[in-house]
Tab-separated table of C-alpha atoms and ligand atoms in Angstrom:
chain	number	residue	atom	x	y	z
A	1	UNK	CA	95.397	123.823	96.765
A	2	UNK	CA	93.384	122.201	99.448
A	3	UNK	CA	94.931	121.799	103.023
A	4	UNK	CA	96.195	118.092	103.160
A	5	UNK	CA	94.141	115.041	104.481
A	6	UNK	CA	93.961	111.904	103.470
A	7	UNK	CA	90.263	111.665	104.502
A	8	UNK	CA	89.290	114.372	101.750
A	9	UNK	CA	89.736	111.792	99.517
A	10	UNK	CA	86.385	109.553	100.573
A	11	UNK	CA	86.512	106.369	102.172
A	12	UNK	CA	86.670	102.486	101.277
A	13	UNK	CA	85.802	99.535	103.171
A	14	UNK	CA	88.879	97.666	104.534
A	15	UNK	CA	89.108	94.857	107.392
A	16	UNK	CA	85.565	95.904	109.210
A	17	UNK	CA	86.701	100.100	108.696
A	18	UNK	CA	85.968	102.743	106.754
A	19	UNK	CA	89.019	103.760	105.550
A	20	UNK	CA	90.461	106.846	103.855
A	21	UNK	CA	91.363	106.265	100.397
A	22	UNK	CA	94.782	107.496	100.432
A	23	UNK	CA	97.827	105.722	102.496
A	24	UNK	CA	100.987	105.579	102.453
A	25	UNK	CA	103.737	103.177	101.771
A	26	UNK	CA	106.741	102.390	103.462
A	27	UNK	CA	109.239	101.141	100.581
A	28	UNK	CA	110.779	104.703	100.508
A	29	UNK	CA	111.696	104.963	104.133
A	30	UNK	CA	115.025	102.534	103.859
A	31	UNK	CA	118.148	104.102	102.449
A	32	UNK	CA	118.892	103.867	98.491
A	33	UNK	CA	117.426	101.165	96.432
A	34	UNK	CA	115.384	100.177	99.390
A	35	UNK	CA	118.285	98.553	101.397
A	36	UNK	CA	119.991	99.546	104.621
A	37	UNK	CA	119.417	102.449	106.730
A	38	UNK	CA	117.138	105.331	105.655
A	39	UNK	CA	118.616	109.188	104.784
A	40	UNK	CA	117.427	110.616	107.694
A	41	UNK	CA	115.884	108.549	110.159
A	42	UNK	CA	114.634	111.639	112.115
A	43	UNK	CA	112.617	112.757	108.841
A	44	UNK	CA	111.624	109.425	108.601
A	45	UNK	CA	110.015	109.011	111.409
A	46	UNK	CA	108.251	112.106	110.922
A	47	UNK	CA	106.858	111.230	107.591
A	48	UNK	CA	105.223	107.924	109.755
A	49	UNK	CA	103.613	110.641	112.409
A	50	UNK	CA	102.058	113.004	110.179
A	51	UNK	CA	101.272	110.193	107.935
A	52	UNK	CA	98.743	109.140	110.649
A	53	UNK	CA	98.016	112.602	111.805
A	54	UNK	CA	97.094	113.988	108.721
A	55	UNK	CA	94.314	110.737	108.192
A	56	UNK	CA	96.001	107.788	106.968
A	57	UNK	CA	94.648	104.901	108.267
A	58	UNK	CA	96.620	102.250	105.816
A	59	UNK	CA	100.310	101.840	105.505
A	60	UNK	CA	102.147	99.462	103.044
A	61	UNK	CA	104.950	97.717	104.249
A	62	UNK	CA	107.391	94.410	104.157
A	63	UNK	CA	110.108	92.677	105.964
A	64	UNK	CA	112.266	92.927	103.011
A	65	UNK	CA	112.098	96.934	103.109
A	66	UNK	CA	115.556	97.423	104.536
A	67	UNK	CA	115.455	94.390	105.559
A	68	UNK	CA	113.628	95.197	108.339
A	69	UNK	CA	114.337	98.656	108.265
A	70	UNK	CA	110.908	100.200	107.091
A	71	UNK	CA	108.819	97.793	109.745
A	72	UNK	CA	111.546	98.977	112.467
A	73	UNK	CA	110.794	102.698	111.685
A	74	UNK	CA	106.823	102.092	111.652
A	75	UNK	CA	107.426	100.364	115.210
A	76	UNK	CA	109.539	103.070	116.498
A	77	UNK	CA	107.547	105.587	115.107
A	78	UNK	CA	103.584	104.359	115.731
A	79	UNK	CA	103.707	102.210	118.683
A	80	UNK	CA	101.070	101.981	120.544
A	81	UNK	CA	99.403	102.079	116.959
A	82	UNK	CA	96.521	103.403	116.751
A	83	UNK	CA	93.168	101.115	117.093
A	84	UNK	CA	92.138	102.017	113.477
A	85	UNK	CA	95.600	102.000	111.934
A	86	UNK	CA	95.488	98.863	108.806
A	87	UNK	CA	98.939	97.552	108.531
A	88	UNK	CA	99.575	95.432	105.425
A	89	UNK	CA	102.440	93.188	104.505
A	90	UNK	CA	103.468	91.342	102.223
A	91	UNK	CA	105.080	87.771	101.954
A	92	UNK	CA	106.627	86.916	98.888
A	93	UNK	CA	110.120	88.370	98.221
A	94	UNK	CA	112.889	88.270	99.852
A	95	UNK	CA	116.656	90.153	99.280
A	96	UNK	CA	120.395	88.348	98.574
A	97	UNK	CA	122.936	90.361	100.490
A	98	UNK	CA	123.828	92.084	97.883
A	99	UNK	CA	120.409	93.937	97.848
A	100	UNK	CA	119.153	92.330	94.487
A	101	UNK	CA	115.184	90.552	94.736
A	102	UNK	CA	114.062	87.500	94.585
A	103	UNK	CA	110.865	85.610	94.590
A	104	UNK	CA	110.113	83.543	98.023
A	105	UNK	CA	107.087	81.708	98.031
A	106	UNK	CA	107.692	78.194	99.092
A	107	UNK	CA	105.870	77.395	102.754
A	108	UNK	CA	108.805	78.071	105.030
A	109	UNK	CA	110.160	81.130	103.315
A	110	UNK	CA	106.115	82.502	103.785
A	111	UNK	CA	106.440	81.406	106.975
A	112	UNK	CA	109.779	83.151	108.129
A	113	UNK	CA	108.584	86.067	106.373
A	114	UNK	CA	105.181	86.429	108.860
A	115	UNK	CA	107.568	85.262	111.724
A	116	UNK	CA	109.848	88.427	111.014
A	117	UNK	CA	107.021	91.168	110.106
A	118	UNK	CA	105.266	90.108	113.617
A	119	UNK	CA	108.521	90.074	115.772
A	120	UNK	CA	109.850	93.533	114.028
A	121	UNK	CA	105.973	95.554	113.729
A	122	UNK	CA	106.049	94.048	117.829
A	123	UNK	CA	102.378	92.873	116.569
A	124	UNK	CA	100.672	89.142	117.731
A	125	UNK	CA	98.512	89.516	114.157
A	126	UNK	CA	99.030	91.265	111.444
A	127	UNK	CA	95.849	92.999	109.879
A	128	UNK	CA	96.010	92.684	106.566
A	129	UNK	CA	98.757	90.196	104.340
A	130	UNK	CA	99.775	90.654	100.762
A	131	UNK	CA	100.351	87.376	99.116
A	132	UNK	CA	103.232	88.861	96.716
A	133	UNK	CA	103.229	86.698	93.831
A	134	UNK	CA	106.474	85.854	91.938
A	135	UNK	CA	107.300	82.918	89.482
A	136	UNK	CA	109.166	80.636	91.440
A	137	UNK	CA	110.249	77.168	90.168
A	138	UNK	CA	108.399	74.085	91.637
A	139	UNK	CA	106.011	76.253	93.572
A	140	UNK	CA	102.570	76.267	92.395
A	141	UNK	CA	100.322	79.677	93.153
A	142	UNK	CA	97.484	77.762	94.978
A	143	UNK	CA	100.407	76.392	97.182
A	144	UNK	CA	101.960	79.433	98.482
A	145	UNK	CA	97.706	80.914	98.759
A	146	UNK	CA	97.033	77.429	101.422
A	147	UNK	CA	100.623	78.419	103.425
A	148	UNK	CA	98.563	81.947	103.857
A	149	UNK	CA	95.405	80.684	104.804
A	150	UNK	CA	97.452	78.388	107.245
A	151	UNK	CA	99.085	81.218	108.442
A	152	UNK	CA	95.310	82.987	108.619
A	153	UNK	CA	94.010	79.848	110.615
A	154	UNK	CA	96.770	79.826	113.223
A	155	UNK	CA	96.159	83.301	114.043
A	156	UNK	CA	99.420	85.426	112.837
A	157	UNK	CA	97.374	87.126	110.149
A	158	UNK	CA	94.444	88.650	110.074
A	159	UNK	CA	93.420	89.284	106.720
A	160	UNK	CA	94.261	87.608	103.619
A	161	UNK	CA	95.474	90.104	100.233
A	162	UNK	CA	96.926	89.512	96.706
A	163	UNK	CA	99.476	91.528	95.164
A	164	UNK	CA	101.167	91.117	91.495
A	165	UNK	CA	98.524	88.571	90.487
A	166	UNK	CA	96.728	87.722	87.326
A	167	UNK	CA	92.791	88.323	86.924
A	168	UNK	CA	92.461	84.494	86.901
A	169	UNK	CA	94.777	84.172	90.171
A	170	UNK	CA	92.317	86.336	91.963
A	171	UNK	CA	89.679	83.929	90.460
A	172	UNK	CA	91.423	81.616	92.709
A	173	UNK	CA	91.643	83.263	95.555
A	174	UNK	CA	88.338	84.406	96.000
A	175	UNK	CA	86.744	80.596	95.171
A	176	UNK	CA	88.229	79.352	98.564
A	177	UNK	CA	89.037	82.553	100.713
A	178	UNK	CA	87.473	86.021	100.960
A	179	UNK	CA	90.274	88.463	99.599
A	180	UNK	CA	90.543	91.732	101.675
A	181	UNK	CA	92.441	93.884	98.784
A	182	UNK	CA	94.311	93.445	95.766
A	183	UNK	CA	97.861	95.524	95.268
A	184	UNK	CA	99.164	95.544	91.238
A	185	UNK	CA	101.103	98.123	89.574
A	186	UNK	CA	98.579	100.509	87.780
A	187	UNK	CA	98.782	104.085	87.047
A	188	UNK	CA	97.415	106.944	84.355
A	189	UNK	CA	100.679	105.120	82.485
A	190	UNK	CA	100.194	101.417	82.848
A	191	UNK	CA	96.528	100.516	82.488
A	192	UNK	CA	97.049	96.822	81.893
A	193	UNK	CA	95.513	95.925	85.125
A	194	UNK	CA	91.925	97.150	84.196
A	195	UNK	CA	90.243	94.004	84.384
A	196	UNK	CA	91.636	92.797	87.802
A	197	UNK	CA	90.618	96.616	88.858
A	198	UNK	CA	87.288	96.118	87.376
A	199	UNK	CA	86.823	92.653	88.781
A	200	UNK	CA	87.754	94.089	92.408
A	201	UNK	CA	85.263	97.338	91.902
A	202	UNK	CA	82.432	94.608	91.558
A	203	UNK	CA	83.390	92.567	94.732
A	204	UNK	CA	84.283	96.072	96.544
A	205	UNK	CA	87.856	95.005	97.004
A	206	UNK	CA	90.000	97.918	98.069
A	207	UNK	CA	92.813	98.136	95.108
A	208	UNK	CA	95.910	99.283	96.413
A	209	UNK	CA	97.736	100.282	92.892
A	210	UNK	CA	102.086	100.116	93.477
A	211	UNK	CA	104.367	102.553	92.465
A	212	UNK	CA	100.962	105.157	91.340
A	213	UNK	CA	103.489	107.769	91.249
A	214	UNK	CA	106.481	105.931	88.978
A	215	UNK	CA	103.541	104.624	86.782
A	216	UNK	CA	101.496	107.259	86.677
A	217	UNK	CA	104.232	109.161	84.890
A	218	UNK	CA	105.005	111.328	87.724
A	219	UNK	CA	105.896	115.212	86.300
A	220	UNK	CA	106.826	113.862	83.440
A	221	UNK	CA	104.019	113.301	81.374
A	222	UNK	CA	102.625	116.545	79.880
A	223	UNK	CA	99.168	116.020	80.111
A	224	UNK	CA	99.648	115.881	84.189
A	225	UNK	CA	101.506	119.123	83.837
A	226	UNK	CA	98.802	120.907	82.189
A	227	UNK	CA	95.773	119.824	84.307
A	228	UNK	CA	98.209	120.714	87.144
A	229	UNK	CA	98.227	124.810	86.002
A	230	UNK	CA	94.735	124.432	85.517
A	231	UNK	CA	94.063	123.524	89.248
A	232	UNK	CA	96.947	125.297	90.866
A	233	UNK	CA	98.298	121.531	91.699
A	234	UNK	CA	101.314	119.587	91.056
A	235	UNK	CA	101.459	116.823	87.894
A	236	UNK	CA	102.178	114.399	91.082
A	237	UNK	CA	98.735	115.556	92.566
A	238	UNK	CA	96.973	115.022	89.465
A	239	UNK	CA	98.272	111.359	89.357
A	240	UNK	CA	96.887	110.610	92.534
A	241	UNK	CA	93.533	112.580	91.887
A	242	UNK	CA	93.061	110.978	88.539
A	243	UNK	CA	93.519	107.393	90.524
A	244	UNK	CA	91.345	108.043	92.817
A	245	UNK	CA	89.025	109.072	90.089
A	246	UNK	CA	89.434	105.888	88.719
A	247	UNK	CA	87.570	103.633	90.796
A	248	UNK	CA	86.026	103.843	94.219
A	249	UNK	CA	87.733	101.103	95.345
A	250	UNK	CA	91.386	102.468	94.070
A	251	UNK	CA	93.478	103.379	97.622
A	252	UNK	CA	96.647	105.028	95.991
A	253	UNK	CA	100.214	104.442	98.850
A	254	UNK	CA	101.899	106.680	97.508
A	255	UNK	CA	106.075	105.850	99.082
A	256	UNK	CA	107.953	109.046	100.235
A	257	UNK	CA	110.651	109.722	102.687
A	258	UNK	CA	109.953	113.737	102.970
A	259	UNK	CA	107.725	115.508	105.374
A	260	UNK	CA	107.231	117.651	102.457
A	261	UNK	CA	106.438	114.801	99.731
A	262	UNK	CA	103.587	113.291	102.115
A	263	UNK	CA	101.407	116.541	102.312
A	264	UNK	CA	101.644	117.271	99.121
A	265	UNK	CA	100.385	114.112	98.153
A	266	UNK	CA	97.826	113.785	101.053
A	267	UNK	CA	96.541	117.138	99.330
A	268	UNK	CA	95.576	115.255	96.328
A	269	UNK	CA	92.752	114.004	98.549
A	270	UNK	CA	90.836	117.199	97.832
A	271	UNK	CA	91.633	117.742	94.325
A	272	UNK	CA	88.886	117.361	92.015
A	273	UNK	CA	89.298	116.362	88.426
A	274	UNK	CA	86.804	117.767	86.082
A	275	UNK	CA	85.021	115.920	82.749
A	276	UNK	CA	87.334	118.132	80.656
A	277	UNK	CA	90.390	117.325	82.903
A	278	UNK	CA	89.689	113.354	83.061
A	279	UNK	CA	89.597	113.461	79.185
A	280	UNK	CA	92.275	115.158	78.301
A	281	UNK	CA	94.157	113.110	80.702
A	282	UNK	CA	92.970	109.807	79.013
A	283	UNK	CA	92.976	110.993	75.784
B	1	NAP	N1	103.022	94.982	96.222
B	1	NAP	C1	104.165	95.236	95.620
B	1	NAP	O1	104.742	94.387	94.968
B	1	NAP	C2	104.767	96.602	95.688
B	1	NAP	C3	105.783	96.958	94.795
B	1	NAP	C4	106.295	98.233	94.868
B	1	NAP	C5	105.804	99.124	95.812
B	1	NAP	N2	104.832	98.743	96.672
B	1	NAP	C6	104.271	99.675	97.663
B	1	NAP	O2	103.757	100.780	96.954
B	1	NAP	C7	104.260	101.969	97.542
B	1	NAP	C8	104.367	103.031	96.482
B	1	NAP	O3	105.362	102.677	95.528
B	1	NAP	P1	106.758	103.415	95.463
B	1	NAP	O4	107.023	104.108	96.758
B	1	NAP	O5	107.752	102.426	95.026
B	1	NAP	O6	106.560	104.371	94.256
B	1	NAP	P2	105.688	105.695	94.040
B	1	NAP	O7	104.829	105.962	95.229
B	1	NAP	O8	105.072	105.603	92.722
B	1	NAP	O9	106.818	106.801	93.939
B	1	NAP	C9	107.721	107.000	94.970
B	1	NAP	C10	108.834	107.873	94.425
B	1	NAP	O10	108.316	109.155	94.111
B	1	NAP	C11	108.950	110.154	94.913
B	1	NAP	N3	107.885	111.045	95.367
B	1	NAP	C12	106.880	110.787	96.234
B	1	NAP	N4	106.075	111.848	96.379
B	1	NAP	C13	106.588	112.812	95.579
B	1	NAP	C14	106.202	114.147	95.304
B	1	NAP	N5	105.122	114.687	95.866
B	1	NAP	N6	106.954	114.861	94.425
B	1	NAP	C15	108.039	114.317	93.843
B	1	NAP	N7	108.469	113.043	94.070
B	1	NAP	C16	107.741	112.303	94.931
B	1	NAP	C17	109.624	109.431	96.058
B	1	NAP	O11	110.840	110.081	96.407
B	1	NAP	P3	110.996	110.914	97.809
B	1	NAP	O12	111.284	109.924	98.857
B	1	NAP	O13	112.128	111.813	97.500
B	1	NAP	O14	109.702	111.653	98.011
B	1	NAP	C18	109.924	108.070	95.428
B	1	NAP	O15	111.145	108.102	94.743
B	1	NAP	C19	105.600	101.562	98.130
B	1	NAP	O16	106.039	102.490	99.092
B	1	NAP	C20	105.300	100.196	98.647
B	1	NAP	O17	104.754	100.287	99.957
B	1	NAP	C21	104.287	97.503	96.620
């Protein structure tokens, strides 16, 4: 299995860089069900360091990890970041105390979202936003977009993303603002998301498909298992590979909270699906 590095698995374009197509994402670092302190915090930490050691130059992350907990831990761990470290956010959701989701997209809850991610990341800009869409009464999607580009004209974000829209939301999007990259669930699993992947392959729009691992299948699909023997990899590996197969703007984040977990997916990098292996996957 080759040694691993994120940059093994080629680069995209992403906020003036070329960036490694594998990063990592932050939802895992918090304790259980994403809420309150994480398992280890020492391990956690680590997983941030060699994250960034081992190549990875994006990392996925929100306020409402924790709260507060995941962007704490990528402060603590990564400050002074590194020049050509991408951190993206997202605005959008927000948690009850009881550690159930909701959907927060009206102007002020965008707003106290950004206020949070740039007091806890210690950042005066944040690179790159995720406008996390959610179905929320009275608030219209072209609403919550203009708080964002607000928030992009004042100067607390850099970049402007979409996550969990619709092919015709991106439409949207990209008639009044450039969109640096597009996060929706996607995996060898759930393919729905084709044409918005499609649509961001033609405008070069890095695609940063959530949960790649849950809806990839993970081990438990057999077809990953058996390209894995073939290639002396892991059905996890062969997720990531066939994602990054996929597209050359797909930039899998895969979420971990082991040392161990992060390599071995950084390793996927340098895996190389065959013909026979794509089809069999796909078939
Ligand atoms: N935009 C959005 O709405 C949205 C939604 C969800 C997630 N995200 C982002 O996408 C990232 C990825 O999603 P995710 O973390 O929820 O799901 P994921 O990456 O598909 O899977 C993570 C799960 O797989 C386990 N895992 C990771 N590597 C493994 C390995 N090599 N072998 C076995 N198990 C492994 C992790 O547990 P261990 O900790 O034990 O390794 C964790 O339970 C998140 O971290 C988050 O940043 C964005």
């Amino acid at each position: 299995m080759p040694v691993p590095d994120a940059r093994a698995a080629g680069t995209v374009r992403l906020a003036d860089c070329d960036v490694p197509r594998l990063g990592y994402g932050a939802m895992r670092l918090p304790g259980p069900r994403v809420w309150g302190p994480p398992r280890d915090r020492d391990e956690a930490l680590a997983v941030l360091r060699r994250a960034v050691e081992l190549g990875v130059r994006v990392i996925d992350t929100a306020w409402y990890y924790g709260p507060d907990v995941a962007n704490e831990l990528i402060a603590a761990a990564l400050r002074p970041y590194p020049e050509e470290l991408v951190l993206v956010t997202k605005l959008g959701g927000a948690r009850r105390d009881d550690g159930s989701w909701y959907a927060a997209v009206t102007a002020a809850e965008l707003r106290a979202g950004c206020e949070r991610d740039l007091r806890v990341l210690g950042l005066e800009a944040i690179p790159v936003v995720h406008l996390r869409w959610m179905d929320q009464p009275d608030v219209r999607f072209e609403d919550a977009l203009g708080t964002t580009l607000d928030l992009r004209a004042e100067g607390k974000i850099q970049r402007i993303g979409l996550s969990n829209v619709t092919l015709d939301q991106l439409e949207q999007a990209l008639a009044v603002t450039d969109v640096a990259t597009v996060s929706n669930q996607y995996g060898l699993g759930l393919r729905d998301d084709q044409p918005v992947l499609d649509r961001c392959a033609a405008a070069g729009i890095p695609y940063l498909p959530f949960f790649p691992l849950l809806a990839g299948g993970g081990g438990a699909d057999d077809r990953l298992a058996a390209v894995a023997v073939r290639h002396g990899a892991t059905p996890t590996q062969v997720a990531l590979a066939w994602l990054l197969a996929r597209s050359p703007v797909m930039l899998p984040i895969p979420g971990t909270s082991r040392v161990a977990h992060l390599e071995e997916n950084l390793a996927a990098g340098g895996l190389k699906l065959t013909e026979e292996d794509l089809a069999q996957l796909e078939g």
